[in-house]
Every structure is written in C-alpha cells, then in structure tokens.
CSV table of C-alpha atoms in Angstrom, one decimal:
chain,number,residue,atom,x,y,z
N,1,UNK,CA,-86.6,-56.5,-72.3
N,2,UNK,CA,-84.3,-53.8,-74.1
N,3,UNK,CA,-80.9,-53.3,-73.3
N,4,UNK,CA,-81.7,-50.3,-71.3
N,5,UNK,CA,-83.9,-52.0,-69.3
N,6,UNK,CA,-81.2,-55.2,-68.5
N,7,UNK,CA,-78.3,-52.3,-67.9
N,8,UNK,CA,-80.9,-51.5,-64.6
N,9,UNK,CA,-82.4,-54.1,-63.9
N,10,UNK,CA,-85.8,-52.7,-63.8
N,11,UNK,CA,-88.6,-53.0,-66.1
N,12,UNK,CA,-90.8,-49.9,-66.7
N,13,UNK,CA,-94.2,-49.9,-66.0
N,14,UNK,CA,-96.0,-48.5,-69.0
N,15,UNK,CA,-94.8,-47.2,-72.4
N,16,UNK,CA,-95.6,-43.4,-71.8
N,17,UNK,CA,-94.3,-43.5,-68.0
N,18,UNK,CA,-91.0,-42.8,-66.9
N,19,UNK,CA,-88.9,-45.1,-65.2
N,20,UNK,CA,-89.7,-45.9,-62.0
N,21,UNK,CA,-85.5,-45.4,-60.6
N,22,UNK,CA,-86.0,-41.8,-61.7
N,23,UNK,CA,-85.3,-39.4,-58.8
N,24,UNK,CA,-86.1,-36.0,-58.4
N,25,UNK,CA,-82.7,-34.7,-59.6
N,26,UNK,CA,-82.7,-36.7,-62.7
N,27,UNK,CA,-85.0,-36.2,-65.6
N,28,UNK,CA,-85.8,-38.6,-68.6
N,29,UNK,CA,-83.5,-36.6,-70.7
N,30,UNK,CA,-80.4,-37.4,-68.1
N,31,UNK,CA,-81.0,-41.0,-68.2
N,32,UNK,CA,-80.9,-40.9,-71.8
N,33,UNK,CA,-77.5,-39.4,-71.8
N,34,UNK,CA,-76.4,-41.9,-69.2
N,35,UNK,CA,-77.8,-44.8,-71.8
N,36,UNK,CA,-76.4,-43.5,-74.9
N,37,UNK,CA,-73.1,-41.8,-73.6
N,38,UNK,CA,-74.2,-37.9,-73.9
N,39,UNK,CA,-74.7,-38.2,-77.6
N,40,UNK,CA,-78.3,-36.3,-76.7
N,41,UNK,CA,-79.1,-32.8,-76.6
N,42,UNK,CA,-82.1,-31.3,-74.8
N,43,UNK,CA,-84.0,-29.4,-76.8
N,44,UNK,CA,-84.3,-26.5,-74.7
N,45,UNK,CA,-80.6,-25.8,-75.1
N,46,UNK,CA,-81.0,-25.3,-78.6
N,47,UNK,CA,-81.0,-21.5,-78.9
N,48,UNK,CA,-81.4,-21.4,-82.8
N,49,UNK,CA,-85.2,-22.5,-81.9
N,50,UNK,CA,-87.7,-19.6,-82.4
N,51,UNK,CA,-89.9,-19.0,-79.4
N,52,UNK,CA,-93.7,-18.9,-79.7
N,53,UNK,CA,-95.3,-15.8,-81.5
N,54,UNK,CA,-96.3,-13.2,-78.8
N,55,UNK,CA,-99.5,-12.6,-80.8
N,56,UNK,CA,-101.5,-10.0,-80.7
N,57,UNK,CA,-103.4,-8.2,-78.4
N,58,UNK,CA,-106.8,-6.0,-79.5
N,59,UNK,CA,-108.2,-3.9,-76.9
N,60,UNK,CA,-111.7,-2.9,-76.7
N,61,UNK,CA,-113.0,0.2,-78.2
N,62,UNK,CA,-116.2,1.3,-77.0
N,63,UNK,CA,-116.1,4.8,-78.5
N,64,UNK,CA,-115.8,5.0,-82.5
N,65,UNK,CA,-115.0,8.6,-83.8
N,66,UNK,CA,-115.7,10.2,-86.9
N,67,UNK,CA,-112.4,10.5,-88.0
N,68,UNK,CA,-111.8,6.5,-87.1
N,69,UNK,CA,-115.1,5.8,-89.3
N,70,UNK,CA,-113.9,8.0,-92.2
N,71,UNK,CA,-110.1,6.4,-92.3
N,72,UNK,CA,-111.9,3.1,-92.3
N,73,UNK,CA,-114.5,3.4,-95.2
N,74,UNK,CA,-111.9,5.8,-97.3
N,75,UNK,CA,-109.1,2.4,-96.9
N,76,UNK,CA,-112.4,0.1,-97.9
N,77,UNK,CA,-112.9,2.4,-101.0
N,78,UNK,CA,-116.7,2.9,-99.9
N,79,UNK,CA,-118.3,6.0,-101.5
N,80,UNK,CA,-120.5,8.3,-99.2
N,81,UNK,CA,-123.8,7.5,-101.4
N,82,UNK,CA,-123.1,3.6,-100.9
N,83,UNK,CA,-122.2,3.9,-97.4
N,84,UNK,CA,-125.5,6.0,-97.2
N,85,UNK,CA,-127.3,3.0,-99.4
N,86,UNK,CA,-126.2,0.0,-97.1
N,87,UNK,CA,-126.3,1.7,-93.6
N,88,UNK,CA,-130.0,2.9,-94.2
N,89,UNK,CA,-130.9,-0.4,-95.9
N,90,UNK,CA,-129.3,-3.0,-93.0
N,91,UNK,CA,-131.1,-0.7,-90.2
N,92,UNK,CA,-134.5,-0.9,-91.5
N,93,UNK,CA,-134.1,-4.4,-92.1
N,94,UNK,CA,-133.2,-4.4,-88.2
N,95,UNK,CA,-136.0,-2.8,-87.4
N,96,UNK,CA,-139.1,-3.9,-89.7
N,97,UNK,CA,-137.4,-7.9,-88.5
N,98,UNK,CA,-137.3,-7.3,-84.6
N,99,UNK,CA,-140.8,-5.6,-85.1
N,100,UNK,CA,-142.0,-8.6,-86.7
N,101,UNK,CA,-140.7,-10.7,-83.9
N,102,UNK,CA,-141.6,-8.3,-81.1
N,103,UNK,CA,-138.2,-7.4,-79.7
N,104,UNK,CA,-137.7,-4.8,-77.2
N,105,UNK,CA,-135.9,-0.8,-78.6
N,106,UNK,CA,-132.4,-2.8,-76.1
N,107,UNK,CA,-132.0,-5.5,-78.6
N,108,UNK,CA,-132.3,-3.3,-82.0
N,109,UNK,CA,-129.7,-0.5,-80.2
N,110,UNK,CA,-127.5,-3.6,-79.4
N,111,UNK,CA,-127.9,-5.0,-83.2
N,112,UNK,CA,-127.1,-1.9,-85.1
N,113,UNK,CA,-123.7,-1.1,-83.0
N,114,UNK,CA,-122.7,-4.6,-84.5
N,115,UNK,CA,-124.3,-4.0,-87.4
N,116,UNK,CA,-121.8,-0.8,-87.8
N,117,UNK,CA,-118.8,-2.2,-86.1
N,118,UNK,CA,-119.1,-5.2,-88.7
N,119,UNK,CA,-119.1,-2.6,-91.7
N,120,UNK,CA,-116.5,-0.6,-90.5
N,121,UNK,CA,-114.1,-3.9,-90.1
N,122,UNK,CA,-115.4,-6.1,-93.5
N,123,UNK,CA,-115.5,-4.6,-97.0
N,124,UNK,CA,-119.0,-4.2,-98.5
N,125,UNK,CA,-118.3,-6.8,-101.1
N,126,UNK,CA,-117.9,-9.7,-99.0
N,127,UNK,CA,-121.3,-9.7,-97.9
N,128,UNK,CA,-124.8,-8.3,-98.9
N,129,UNK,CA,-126.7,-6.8,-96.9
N,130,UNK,CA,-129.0,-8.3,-95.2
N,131,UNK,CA,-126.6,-11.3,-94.1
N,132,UNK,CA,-125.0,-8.9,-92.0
N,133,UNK,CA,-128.1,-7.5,-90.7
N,134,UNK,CA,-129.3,-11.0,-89.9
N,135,UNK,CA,-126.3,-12.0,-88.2
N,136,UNK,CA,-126.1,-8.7,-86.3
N,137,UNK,CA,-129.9,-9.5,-84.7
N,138,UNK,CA,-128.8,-12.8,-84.2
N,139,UNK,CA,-126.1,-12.2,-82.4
N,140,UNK,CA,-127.8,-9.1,-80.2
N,141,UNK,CA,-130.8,-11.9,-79.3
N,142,UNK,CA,-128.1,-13.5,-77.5
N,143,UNK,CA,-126.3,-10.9,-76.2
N,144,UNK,CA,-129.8,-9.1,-74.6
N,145,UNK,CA,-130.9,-12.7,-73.2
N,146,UNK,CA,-134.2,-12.4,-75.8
N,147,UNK,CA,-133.2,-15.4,-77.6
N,148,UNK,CA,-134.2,-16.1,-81.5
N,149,UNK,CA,-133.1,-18.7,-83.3
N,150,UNK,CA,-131.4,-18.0,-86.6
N,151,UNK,CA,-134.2,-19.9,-88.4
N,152,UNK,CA,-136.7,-17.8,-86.4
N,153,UNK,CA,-134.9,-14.3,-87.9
N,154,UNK,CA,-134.7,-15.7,-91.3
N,155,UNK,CA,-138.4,-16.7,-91.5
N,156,UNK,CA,-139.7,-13.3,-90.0
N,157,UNK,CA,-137.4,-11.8,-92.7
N,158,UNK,CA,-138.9,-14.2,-95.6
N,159,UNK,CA,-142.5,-13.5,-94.0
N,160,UNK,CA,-142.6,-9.9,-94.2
N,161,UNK,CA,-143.0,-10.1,-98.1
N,162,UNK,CA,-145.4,-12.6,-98.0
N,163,UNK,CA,-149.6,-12.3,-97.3
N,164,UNK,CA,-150.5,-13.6,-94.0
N,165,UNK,CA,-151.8,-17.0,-95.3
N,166,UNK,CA,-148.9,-17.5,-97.3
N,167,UNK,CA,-146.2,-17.3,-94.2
N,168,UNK,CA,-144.0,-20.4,-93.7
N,169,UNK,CA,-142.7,-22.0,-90.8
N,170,UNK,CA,-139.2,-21.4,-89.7
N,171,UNK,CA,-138.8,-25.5,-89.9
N,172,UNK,CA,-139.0,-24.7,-93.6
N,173,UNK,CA,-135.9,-26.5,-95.5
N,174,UNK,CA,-135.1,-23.3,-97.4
N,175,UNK,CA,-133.3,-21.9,-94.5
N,176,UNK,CA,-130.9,-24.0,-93.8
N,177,UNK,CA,-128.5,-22.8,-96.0
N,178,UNK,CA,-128.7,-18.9,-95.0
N,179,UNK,CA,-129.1,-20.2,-91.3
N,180,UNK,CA,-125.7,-21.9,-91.1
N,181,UNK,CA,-124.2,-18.4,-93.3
N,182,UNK,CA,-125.6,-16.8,-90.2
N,183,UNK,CA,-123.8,-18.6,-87.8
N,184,UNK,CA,-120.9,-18.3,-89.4
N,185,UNK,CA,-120.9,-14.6,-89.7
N,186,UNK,CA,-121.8,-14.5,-85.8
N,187,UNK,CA,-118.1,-15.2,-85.4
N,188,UNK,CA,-116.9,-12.2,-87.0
N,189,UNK,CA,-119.8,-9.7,-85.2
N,190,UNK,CA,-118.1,-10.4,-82.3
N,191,UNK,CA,-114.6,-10.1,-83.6
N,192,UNK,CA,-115.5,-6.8,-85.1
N,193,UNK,CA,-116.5,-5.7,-82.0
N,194,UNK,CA,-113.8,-7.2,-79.8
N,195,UNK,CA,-115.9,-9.0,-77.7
N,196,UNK,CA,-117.3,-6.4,-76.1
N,197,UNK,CA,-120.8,-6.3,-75.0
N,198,UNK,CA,-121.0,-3.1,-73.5
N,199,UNK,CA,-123.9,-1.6,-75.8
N,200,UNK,CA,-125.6,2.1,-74.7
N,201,UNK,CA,-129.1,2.1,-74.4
N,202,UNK,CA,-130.6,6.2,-74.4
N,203,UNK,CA,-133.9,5.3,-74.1
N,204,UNK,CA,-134.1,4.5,-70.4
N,205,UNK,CA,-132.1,7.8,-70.1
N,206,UNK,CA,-134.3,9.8,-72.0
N,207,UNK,CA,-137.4,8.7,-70.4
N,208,UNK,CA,-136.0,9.9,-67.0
N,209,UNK,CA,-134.3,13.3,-68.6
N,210,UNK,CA,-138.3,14.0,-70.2
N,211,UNK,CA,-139.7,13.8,-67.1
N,212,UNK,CA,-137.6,15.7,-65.2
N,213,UNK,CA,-137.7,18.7,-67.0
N,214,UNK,CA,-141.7,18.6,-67.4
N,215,UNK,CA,-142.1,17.6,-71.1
N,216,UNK,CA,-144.7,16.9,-72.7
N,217,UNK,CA,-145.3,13.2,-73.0
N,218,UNK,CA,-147.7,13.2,-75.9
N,219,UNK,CA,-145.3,15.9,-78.4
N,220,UNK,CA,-141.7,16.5,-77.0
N,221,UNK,CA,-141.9,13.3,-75.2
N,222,UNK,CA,-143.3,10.8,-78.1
N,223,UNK,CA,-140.5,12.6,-81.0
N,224,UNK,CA,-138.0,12.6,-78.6
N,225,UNK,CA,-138.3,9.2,-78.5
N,226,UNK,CA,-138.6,8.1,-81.9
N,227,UNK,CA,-135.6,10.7,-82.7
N,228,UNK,CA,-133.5,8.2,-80.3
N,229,UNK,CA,-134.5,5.1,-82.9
N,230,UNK,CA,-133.6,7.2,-85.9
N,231,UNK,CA,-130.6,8.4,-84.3
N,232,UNK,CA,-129.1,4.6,-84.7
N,233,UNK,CA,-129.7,5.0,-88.9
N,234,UNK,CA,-126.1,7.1,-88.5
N,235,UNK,CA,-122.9,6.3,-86.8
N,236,UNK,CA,-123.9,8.9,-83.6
N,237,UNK,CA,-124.2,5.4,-81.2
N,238,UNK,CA,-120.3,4.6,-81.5
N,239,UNK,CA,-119.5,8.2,-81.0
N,240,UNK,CA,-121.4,9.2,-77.8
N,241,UNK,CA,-122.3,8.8,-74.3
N,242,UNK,CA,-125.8,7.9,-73.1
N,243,UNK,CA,-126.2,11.4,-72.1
N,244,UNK,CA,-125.1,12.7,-75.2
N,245,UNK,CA,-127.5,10.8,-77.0
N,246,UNK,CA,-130.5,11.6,-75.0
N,247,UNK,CA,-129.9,15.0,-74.4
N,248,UNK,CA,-129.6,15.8,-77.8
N,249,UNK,CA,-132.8,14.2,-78.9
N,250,UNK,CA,-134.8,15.9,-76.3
N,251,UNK,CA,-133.7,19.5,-77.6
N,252,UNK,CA,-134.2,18.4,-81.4
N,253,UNK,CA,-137.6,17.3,-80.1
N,254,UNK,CA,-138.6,20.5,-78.2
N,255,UNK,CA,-137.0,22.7,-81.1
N,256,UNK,CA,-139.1,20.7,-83.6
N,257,UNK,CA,-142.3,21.7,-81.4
N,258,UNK,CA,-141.5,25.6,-81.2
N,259,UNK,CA,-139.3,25.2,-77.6
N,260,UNK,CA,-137.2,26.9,-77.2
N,261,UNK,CA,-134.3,25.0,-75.0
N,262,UNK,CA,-133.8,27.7,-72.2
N,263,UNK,CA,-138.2,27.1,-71.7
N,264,UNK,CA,-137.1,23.4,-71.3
N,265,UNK,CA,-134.1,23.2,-69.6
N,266,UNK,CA,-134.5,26.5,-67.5
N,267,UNK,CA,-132.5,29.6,-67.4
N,268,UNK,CA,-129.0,28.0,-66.3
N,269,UNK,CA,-129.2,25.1,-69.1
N,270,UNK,CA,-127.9,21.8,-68.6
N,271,UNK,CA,-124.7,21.3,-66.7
N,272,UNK,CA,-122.7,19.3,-69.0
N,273,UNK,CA,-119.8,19.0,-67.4
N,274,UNK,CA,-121.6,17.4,-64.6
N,275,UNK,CA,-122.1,14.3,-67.2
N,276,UNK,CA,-119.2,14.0,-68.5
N,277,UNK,CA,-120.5,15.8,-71.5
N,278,UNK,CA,-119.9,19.4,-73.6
N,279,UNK,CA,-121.7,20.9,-75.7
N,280,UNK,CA,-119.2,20.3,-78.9
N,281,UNK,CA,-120.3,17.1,-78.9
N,282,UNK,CA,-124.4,17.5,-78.3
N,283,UNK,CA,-123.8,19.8,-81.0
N,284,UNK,CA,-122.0,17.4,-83.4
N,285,UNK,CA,-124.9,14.8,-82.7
N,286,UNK,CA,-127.5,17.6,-83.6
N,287,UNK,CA,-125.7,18.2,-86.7
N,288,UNK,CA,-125.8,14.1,-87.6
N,289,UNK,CA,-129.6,14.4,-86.7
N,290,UNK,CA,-130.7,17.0,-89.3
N,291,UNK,CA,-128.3,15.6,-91.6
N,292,UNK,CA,-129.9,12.5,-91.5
N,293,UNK,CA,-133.5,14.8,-91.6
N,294,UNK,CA,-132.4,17.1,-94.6
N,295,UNK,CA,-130.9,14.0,-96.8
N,296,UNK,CA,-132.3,11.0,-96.0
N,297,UNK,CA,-136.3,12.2,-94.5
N,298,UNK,CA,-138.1,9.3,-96.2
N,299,UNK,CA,-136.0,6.6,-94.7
N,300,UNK,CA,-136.9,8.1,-91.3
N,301,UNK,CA,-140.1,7.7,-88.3
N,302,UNK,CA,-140.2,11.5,-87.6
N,303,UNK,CA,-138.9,13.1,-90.9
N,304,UNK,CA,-141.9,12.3,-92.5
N,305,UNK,CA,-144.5,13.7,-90.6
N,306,UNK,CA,-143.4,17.4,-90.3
N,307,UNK,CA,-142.3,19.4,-93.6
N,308,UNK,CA,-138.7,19.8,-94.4
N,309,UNK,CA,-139.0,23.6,-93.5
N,310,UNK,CA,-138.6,23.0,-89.9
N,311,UNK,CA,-135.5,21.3,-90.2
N,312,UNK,CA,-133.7,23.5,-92.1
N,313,UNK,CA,-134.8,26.5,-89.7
N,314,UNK,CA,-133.4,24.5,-86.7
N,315,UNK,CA,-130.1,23.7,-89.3
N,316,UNK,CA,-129.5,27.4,-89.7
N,317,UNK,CA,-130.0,28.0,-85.9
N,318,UNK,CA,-127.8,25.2,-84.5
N,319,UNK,CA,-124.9,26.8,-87.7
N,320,UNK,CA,-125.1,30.2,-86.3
N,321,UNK,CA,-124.4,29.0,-83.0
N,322,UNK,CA,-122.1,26.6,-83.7
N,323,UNK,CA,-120.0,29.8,-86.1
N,324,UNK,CA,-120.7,32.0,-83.4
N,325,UNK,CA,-118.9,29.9,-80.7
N,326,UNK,CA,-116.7,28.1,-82.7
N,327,UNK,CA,-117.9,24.8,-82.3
N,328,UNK,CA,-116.1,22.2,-84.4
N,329,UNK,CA,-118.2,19.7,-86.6
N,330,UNK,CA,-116.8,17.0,-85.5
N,331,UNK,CA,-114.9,16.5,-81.9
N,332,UNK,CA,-112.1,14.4,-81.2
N,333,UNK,CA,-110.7,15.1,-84.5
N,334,UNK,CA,-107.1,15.6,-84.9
N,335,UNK,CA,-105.2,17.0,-87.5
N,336,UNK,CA,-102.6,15.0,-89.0
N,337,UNK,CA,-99.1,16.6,-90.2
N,338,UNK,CA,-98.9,16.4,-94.2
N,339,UNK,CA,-95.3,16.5,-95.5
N,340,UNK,CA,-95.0,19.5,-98.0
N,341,UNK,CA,-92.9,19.8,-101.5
N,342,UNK,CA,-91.5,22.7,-103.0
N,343,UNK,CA,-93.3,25.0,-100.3
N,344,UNK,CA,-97.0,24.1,-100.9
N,345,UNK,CA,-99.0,25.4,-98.4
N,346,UNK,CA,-101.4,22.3,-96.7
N,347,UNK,CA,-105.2,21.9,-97.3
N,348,UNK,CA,-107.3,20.1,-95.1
N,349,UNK,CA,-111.3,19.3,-96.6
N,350,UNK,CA,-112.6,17.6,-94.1
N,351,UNK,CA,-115.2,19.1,-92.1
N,352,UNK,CA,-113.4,19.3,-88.4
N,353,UNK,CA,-110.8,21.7,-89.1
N,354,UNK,CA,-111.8,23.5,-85.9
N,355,UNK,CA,-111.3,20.6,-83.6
N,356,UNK,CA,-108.6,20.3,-80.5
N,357,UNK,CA,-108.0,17.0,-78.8
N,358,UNK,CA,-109.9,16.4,-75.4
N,359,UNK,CA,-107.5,14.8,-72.2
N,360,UNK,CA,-110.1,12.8,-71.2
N,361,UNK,CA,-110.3,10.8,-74.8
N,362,UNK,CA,-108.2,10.0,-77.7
N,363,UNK,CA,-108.5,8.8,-81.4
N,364,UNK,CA,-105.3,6.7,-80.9
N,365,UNK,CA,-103.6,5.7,-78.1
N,366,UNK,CA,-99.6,4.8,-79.3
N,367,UNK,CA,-98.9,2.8,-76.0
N,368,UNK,CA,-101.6,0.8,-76.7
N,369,UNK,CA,-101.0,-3.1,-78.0
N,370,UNK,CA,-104.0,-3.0,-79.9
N,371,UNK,CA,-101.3,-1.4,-82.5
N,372,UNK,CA,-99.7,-4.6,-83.3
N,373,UNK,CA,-103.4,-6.3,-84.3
N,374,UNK,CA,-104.1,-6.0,-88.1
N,375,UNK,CA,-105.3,-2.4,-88.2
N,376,UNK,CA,-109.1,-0.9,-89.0
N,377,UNK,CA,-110.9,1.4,-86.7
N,378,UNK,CA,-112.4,-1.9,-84.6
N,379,UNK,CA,-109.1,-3.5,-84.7
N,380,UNK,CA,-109.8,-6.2,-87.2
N,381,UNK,CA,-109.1,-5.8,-91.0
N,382,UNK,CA,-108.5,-9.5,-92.3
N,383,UNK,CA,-110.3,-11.7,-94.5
N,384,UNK,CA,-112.4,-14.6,-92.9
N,385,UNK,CA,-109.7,-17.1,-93.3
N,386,UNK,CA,-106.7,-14.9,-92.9
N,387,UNK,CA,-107.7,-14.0,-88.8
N,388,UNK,CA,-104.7,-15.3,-86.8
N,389,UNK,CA,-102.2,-16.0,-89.6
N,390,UNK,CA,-99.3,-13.8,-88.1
N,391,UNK,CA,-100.3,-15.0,-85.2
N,392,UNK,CA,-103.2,-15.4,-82.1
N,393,UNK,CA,-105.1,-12.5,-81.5
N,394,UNK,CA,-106.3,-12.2,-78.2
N,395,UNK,CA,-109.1,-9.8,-77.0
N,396,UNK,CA,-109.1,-7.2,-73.8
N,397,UNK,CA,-111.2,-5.0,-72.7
N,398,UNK,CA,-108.7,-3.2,-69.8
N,399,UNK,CA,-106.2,-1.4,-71.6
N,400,UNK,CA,-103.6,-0.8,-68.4
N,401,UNK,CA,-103.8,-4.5,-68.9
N,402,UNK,CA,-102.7,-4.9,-72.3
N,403,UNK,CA,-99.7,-2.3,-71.9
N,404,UNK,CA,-98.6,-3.7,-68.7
N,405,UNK,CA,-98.1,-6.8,-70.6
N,406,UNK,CA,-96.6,-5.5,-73.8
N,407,UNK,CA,-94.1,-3.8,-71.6
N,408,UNK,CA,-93.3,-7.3,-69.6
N,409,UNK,CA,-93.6,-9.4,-73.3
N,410,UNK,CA,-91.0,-6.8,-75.0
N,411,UNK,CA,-88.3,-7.2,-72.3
N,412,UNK,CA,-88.2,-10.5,-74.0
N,413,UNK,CA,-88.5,-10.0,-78.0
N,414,UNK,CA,-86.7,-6.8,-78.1
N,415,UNK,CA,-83.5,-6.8,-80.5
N,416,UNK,CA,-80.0,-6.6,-79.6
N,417,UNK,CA,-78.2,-3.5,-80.6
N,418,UNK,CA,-74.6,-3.2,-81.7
N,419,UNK,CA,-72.1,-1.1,-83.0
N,420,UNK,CA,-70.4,-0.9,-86.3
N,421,UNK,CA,-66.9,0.8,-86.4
N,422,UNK,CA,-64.1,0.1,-88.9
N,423,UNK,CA,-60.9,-0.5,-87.5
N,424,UNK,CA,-57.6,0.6,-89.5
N,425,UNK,CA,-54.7,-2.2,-89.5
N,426,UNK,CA,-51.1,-1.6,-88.5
C-alpha cells in the first residue's frame, strides 16, 4: 500500500480508476495537489500550450471552369499538345475497357470526370496513363453500384491486345502488383474530387430532349448521341449543366444533318433561361465540340464518318454568330488586374476577353474555407505523402457550412492587435 493510499485509508480498486473517495467537486488532479502539497499544475492552465491545428476545410466543387483548368495545367507546366496526348489517350482507354467489360454510358461519364479531376490535381509525371485511367474505372464501378474488381479492369485491359484464345484470367499472378497500384491511387480519385459523387449524366436528358422535339431517331437522334460520348474526350463535363450538355449535342447533330435549329426547335427556340442555361455557354460547348472535330477527328466516333468540310461550315456559322452577338469563348471567365511599369499598356491572350462574371456562379468564392486547403482547381495540390502535413483536411460539400464554421473557428485563432507608440521621457 503506498503512502497515499495509508494517508486515506482506502485502497483503490484498479490501477487506471480513480479513487473511489473522489467526489463530484474534486477531480484526480485536486487530490494530487492535496498529496503532494500543490507542487502540481494542471495542464490545462498552461497557456504557452499550442491548441490543436484547425485544419483545413475543402469544399466541393462540382463545376470546373476553363479559366480554373487553364491556371491548373499552366502551374503543372503541361503543354496544350501533351494535355491533348494524355486526355485523348486515358478516355479511350475508358472506353475500349468498360466496352470490353460491358458497362453501361453512367459508369464511363462518372470515370472520365475522375479521370479529369485527377489530372487537374496530380502532375503528369507522377503517373502514366493508364494507371489513372484504371483507377478512375475502378473507382466509378463503385460509385455506379456496377462493381469490378481491380483484377477484373486490369485483365480486360491486358485482354484487349491479346487473340481470343490467348486471354488470361484475371486470377493471373501478373496483376497483383498493378492491382494493389490501383487501389492505392483510388484514394487520391476521390480526394481530387472532394468526395463528391455528384456525376452528370446527359444521356437520359438527351433521349427525352430528342423526342420531344420530333428527331429523327436513326440520324439526329443516333449522332446526337454519340456526340454526348465524345463530348467527355474534352473538359465540357466539369464545365456544364446536364442541359447544357444535351442541348448542345442535339443542335451539333441536326446542323451536321442539314437542320437548321429553328426547323428543330421551332420558331421561338429553346427557352434557356427556363433551365438555368444561356446561350454563352451552349455556345462555348459547341465551340469545344468542333474543336475537338477540326483537331483531334480520328480520335473521335462521329468525326470519322462525315468529311471535315462539314465541320468547318458549322465553325464558321457558330463564329459569325457568336462575333455578331458578342458571345465570349469562354464564360465565367474573369479578368485579372495585372500591375503595370513605366505605363505599359496590359495584354490579355487568352481567348475569353469578352467575358463578364454571372451572379448565379463564380470562379472563386474568397469567403470560402476551401482557401486555406493546399490550392489547385479541385482543391488538392500535394504530393501522395505530403496530404495532411499542415494539418487535417476535411471534405464538405455545403459551403454555408464551411463559412459558418470558419467564422465560429476564427473568433478563436484570430491574432491580438496592438499599438506601437514611442513615448518621450521627462
């Protein structure tokens, strides 16, 4: 029996319990002064003790804007031919791998937003390819409830350049090692994307939209819909609505088959507004389409199988129209304030000179606490090892959520402010 146990009189009755003479008013830590004569501090009344890091808080982003997407690959020092190179290359190996396995247009749309969000927050370098790709249809499988095992993505990949006698099983020993590089990069999809799962599908849209007006199911109907697959081989899906997206197809469809839109879509046109929707932006998507048409036709379903004529007619169209109206190339674009020396006169060469902020969305919200997260376009721009170092990061999808509590956690970390004066003596 210790010393402190005789003083009482009482024994305790296990090692990690308090005594049992403790009453509510009195706290381990008081009988411990009372044993040793107050030589014992708490060590809550230390104030030199540094509180726990806030960390930080990244919001959800489910619109990604053109100007975001060109800040991020400019800070990432990718070229527009190798962004070009490894965005064409990681969607077809989306699509020829969810063919192979016989997954449904949901899953591929869900794959190639993470396939993009995961580009726009990692470096090029620190990956090839078709790891990411893999990862990215890994990841969707879950997300769209048509489940795959990594093995099962790898070997479908591995199969495609094989005859069919030659295929191997996905039990095959050579995939464990990309299999468990898979899983590890399934991690960081979902970082990149914030854990959000909110993914737009056009297609069921479209459908609907084709039908309504009266077109065609065998011409305007069948491009329309492959225009909406091709349309995911550029970065339109993080920068549009669903009715953006499918509206836009449908006129690049009808145009390609000699429609004009007014035969389509009637005298009045389509009530934009109504969806939440302009015309700025179906025109930006149009824009992204023939690009992707004019440039890149090979790489493409419906490029290929009408002459590269017809898309430049439409181009020149869609230009006057756009001139004519002042449409900018890009929406949601806004300019930012360059400082000048000795008088210079500023030069902006981007291709959205034209474009005025909308109310209803911004590039950038400044209230936000997404700000104090390591900074990219998806919120995430850190090395593997390196996420968390300055502390947690912690994922949102409301934002009034995250600012109402950055405005309750800065009550308690904001600094103290005093004044310096100088003071003469008598």
């Amino acid at each position: 029996m210790s010393p402190f146990e005789r003083q009482h009189g009482r024994e305790c009755s296990s090692y990690d319990q308090s005594p049992s003479f403790v009453t509510s008013d009195e706290t381990p830590w008081s009988i411990a002064r009372m044993a040793v004569g107050d030589t014992v501090t708490s060590p809550a009344s230390s104030s030199n003790l540094p509180g726990p890091h806030t960390s930080h808080i990244q919001v959800a982003k489910p619109f990604v804007f053109e100007q975001q997407i060109q800040e991020c690959l400019s800070s990432a020092g990718v070229t527009q031919a190798k962004d070009d190179s490894f965005r064409l290359q990681g969607v077809a190996w989306i699509d020829s791998v969810r063919k192979s396995l016989q997954l449904p247009v949901r899953t591929f749309d869900t794959a190639v937003v993470y396939y993009h969000k995961f580009r726009l927050a990692h470096p090029d370098n620190e990956y090839g390819f078709s790891d990411a790709a893999a990862a990215a249809l890994f990841t969707a499988c879950k997300i769209e409830d048509t489940l795959k095992k990594s093995r099962d993505v790898l070997c479908a990949a591995y199969n495609l350049k094989l005859t069919p006698p030659d295929h191997v099983s996905s039990d095959d020993p050579m995939f464990e090692a990309p299999s468990k590089t898979i899983i590890g990069l399934e991690r960081l999809m979902l970082e990149a994307s914030g854990f959000d799962f909110r993914v737009r599908h056009p297609q069921t849209l479209l459908v609907k939209l084709a039908r309504y007006h009266n077109a065609d199911r065998q011409t305007v109907g069948k491009t329309a819909y492959e225009i909406s697959i091709d349309m995911y081989r550029t970065y339109t899906p993080l920068k549009q609505s669903t009715f953006t997206m499918a509206i836009s197809c449908l006129e690049l469809a009808a145009r390609i088959h000699n429609i004009e839109p007014a035969d389509l879509f009637g005298p009045d046109g389509v009530d934009y507004e109504n969806w939440s929707s302009s015309r700025e932006e179906v025109m930006e998507t149009l824009l992204d389409l023939l690009d992707l048409y004019t440039h890149h036709r090979p790489s493409t379903s419906v490029g290929p199988q009408h002459p590269i004529n017809v898309f430049l007619k439409i181009r020149i169209v869609l230009n006057h129209e756009s001139s004519d109206k002042n449409y900018p190339r890009h929406t949601e674009w806004i300019e930012k304030r360059k400082h000048l020396i000795n008088g210079a006169s500023s030069r902006y060469g981007h291709r959205g000179t034209n474009a005025s902020p909308k109310s209803r969305r911004t590039t950038e919200d400044k209230s936000s606490p997404a700000s104090k997260s390591p900074s990219s376009v998806t919120g995430v721009r850190s090395r593997p090892g390196d996420r968390g170092r300055d502390g947690t990061v912690r994922f949102m999808l409301e934002p009034d959520r995250a600012i109402k509590e950055k405005a309750i956690v800065s009550e308690y970390t904001k600094l103290e402010e005093y004044e310096e004066y100088e003071e003469e003596a008598a």
